[in-house]
PDB file of C-alpha atoms in Angstrom:
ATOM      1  CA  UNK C   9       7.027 -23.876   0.469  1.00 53.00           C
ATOM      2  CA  UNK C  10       4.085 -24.141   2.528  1.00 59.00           C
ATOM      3  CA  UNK C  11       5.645 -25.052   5.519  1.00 66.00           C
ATOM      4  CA  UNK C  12       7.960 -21.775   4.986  1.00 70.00           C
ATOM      5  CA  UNK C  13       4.880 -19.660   4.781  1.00 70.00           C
ATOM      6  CA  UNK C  14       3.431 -21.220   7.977  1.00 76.00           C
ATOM      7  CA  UNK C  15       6.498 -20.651   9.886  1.00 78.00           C
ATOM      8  CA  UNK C  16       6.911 -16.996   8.915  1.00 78.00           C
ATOM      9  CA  UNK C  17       3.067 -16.357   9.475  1.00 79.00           C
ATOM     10  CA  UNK C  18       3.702 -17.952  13.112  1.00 77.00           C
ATOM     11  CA  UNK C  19       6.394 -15.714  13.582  1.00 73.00           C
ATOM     12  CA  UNK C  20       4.756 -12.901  12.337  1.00 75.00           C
ATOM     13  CA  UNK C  21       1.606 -13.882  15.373  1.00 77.00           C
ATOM     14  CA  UNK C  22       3.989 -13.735  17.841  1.00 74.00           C
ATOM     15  CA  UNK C  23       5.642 -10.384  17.152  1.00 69.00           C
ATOM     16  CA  UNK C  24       2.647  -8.812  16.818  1.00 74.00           C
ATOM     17  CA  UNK C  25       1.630 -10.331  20.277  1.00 72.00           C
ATOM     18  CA  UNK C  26       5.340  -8.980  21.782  1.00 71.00           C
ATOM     19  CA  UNK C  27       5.049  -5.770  23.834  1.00 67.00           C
ATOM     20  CA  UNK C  28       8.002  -3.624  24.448  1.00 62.00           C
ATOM     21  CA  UNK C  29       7.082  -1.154  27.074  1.00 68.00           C
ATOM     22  CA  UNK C  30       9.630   2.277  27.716  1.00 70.00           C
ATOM     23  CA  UNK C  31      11.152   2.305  31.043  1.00 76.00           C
ATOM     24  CA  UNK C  32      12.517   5.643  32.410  1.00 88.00           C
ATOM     25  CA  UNK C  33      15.486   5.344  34.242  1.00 93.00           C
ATOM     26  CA  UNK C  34      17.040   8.087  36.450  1.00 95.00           C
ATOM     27  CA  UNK C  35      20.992   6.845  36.188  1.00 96.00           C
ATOM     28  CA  UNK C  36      23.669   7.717  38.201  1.00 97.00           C
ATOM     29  CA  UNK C  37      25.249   3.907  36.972  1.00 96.00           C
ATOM     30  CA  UNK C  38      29.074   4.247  37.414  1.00 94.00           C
ATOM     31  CA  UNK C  39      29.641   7.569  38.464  1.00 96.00           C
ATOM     32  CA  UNK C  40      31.570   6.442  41.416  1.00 95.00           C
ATOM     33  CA  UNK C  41      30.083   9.510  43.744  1.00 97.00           C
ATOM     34  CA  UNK C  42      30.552   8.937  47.159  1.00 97.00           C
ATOM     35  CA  UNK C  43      27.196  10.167  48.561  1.00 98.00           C
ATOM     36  CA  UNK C  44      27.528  10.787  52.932  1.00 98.00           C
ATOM     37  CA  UNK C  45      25.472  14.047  52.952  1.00 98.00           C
ATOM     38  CA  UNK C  46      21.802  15.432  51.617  1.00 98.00           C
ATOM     39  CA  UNK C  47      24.087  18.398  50.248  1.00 98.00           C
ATOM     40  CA  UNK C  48      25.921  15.329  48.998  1.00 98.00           C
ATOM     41  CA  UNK C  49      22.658  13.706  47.458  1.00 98.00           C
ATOM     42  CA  UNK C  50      21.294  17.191  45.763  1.00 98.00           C
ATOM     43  CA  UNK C  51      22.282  16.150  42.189  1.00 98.00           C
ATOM     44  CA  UNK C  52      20.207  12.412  42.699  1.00 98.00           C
ATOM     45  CA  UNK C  53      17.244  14.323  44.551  1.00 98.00           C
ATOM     46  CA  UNK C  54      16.643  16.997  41.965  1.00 98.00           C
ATOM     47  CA  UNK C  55      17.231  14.314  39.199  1.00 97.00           C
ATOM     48  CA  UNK C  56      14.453  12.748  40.860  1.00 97.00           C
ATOM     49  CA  UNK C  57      12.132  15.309  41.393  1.00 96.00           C
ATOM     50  CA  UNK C  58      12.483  17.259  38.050  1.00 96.00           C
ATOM     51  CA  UNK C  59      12.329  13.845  35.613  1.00 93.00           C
ATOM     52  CA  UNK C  60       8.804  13.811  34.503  1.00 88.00           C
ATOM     53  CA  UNK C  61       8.398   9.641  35.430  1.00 89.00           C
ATOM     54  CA  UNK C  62      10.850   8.035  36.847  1.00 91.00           C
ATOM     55  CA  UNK C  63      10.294   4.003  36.747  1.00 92.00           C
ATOM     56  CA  UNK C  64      13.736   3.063  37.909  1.00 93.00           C
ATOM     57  CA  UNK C  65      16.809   4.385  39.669  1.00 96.00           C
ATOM     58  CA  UNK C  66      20.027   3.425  38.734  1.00 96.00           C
ATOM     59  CA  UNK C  67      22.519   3.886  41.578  1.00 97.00           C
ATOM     60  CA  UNK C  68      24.914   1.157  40.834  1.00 96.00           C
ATOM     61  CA  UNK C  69      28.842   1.560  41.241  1.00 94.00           C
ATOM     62  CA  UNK C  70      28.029   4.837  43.536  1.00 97.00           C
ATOM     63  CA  UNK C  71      28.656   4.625  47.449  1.00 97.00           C
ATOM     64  CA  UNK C  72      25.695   5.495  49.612  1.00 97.00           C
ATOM     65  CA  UNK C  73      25.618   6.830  53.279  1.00 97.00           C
ATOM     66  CA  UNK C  74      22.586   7.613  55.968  1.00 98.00           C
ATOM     67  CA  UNK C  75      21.984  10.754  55.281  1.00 98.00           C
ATOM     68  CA  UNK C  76      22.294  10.504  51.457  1.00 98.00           C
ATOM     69  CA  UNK C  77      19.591   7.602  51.362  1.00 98.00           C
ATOM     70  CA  UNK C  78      17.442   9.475  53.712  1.00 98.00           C
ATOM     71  CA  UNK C  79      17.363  12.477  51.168  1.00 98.00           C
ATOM     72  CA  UNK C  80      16.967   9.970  48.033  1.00 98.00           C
ATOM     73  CA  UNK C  81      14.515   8.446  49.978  1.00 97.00           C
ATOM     74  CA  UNK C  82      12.476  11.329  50.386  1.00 97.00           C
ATOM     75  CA  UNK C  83      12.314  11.969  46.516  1.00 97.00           C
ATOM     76  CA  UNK C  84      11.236   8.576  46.265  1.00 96.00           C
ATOM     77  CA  UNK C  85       7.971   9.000  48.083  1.00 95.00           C
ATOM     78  CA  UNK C  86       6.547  11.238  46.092  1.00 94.00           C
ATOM     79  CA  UNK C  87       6.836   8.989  42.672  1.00 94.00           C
ATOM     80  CA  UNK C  88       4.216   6.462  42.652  1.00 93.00           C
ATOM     81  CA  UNK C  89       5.492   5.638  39.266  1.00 92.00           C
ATOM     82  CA  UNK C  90       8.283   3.733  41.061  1.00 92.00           C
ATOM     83  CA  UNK C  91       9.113   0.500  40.019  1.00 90.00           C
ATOM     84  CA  UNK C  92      12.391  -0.624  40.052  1.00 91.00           C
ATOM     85  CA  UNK C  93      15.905   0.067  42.158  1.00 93.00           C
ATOM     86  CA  UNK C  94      19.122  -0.546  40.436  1.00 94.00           C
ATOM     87  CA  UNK C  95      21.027  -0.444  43.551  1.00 94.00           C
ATOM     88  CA  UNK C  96      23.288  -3.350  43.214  1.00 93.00           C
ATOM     89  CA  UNK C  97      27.141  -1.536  44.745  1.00 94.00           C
ATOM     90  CA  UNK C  98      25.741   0.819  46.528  1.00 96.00           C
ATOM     91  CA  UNK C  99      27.415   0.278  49.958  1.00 96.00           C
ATOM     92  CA  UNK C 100      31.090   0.079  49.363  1.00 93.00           C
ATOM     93  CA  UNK C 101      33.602   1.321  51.755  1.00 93.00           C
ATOM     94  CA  UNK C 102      30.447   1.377  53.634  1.00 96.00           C
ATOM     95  CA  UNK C 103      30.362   0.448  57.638  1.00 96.00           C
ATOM     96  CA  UNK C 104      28.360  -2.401  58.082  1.00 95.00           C
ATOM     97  CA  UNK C 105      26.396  -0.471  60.662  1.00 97.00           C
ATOM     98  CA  UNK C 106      25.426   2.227  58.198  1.00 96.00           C
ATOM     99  CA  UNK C 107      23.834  -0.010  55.401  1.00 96.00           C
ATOM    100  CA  UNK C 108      20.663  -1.144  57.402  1.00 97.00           C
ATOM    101  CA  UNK C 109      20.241   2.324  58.189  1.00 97.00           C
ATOM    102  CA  UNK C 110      20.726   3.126  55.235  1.00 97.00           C
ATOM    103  CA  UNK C 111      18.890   0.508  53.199  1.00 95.00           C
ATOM    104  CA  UNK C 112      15.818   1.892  55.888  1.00 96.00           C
ATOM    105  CA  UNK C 113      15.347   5.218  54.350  1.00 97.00           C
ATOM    106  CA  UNK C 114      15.721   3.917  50.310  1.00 96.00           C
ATOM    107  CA  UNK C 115      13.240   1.458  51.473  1.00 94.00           C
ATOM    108  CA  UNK C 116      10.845   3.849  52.974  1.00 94.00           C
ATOM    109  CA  UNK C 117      10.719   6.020  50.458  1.00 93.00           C
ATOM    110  CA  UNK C 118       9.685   3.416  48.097  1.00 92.00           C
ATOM    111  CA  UNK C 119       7.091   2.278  50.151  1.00 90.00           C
ATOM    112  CA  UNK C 120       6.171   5.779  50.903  1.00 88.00           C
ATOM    113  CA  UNK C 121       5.762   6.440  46.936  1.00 85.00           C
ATOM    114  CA  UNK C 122       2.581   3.607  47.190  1.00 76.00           C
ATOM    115  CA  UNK C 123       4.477   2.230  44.395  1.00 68.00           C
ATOM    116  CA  UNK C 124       1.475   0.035  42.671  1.00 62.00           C
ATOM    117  CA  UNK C 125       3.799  -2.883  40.864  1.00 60.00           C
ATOM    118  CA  UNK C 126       6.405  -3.310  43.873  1.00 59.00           C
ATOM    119  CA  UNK C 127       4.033  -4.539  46.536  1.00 48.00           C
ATOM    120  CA  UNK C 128       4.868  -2.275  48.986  1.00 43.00           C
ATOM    121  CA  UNK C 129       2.788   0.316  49.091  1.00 40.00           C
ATOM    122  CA  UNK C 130       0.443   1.333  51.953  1.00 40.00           C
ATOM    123  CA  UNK C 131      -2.811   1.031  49.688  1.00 38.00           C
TER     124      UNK C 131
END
């Protein structure tokens, strides 16, 4: 009985040592758009810019051109909240010369954003 008491009490020390912090996520996951344009991009950008803290962006299973990451890039910058991209699928049907370009502007705007946790800010 004992023993019982010492395993729940051990249990008990490390729940009360667990942390379970709130990520906010700006998702887009699945909506198959097919993003070429900035005019393209308006519904991500505002999403962006009008969610009080947005920790991640979920762009997965959504097809991303230049001029679309250039514009979601931009958004980007200005949240130095930023810490994680959820961008897995994001360049199918995709050229192969338009992901690095591409990739260049979401990549820039996170490093733009001085994101603290992603190691890539200027500071």
């Amino acid at each position: 009985m004992a023993e019982s008491k010492d395993e729940v009490q051990g249990v008990a020390d490390l729940l009360a040592k667990t942390k379970v912090e709130q990520v906010n996520v700006v998702s887009f996951k699945g909506k198959s758009f097919k993003l070429n344009s900035a005019d393209d991009a308006v519904e991500v950008v505002n999403a962006i810019k009008a969610s009080k803290d947005v920790q991640a962006l979920c762009l997965e299973g959504n097809t991303i051109g230049v001029e679309a990451a250039e514009a979601i890039g931009g958004a980007l910058a200005a949240r130095p909240e930023f810490e994680r991209a959820l961008w897995s699928d994001i360049f199918t049907g995709r050229l192969r010369s338009e992901i690095p370009l591409a990739l260049g502007h979401l990549s820039d705007g996170v490093h733009h954003s001085e994101c603290k946790t992603c190691g890539a800010g200027s500071k």
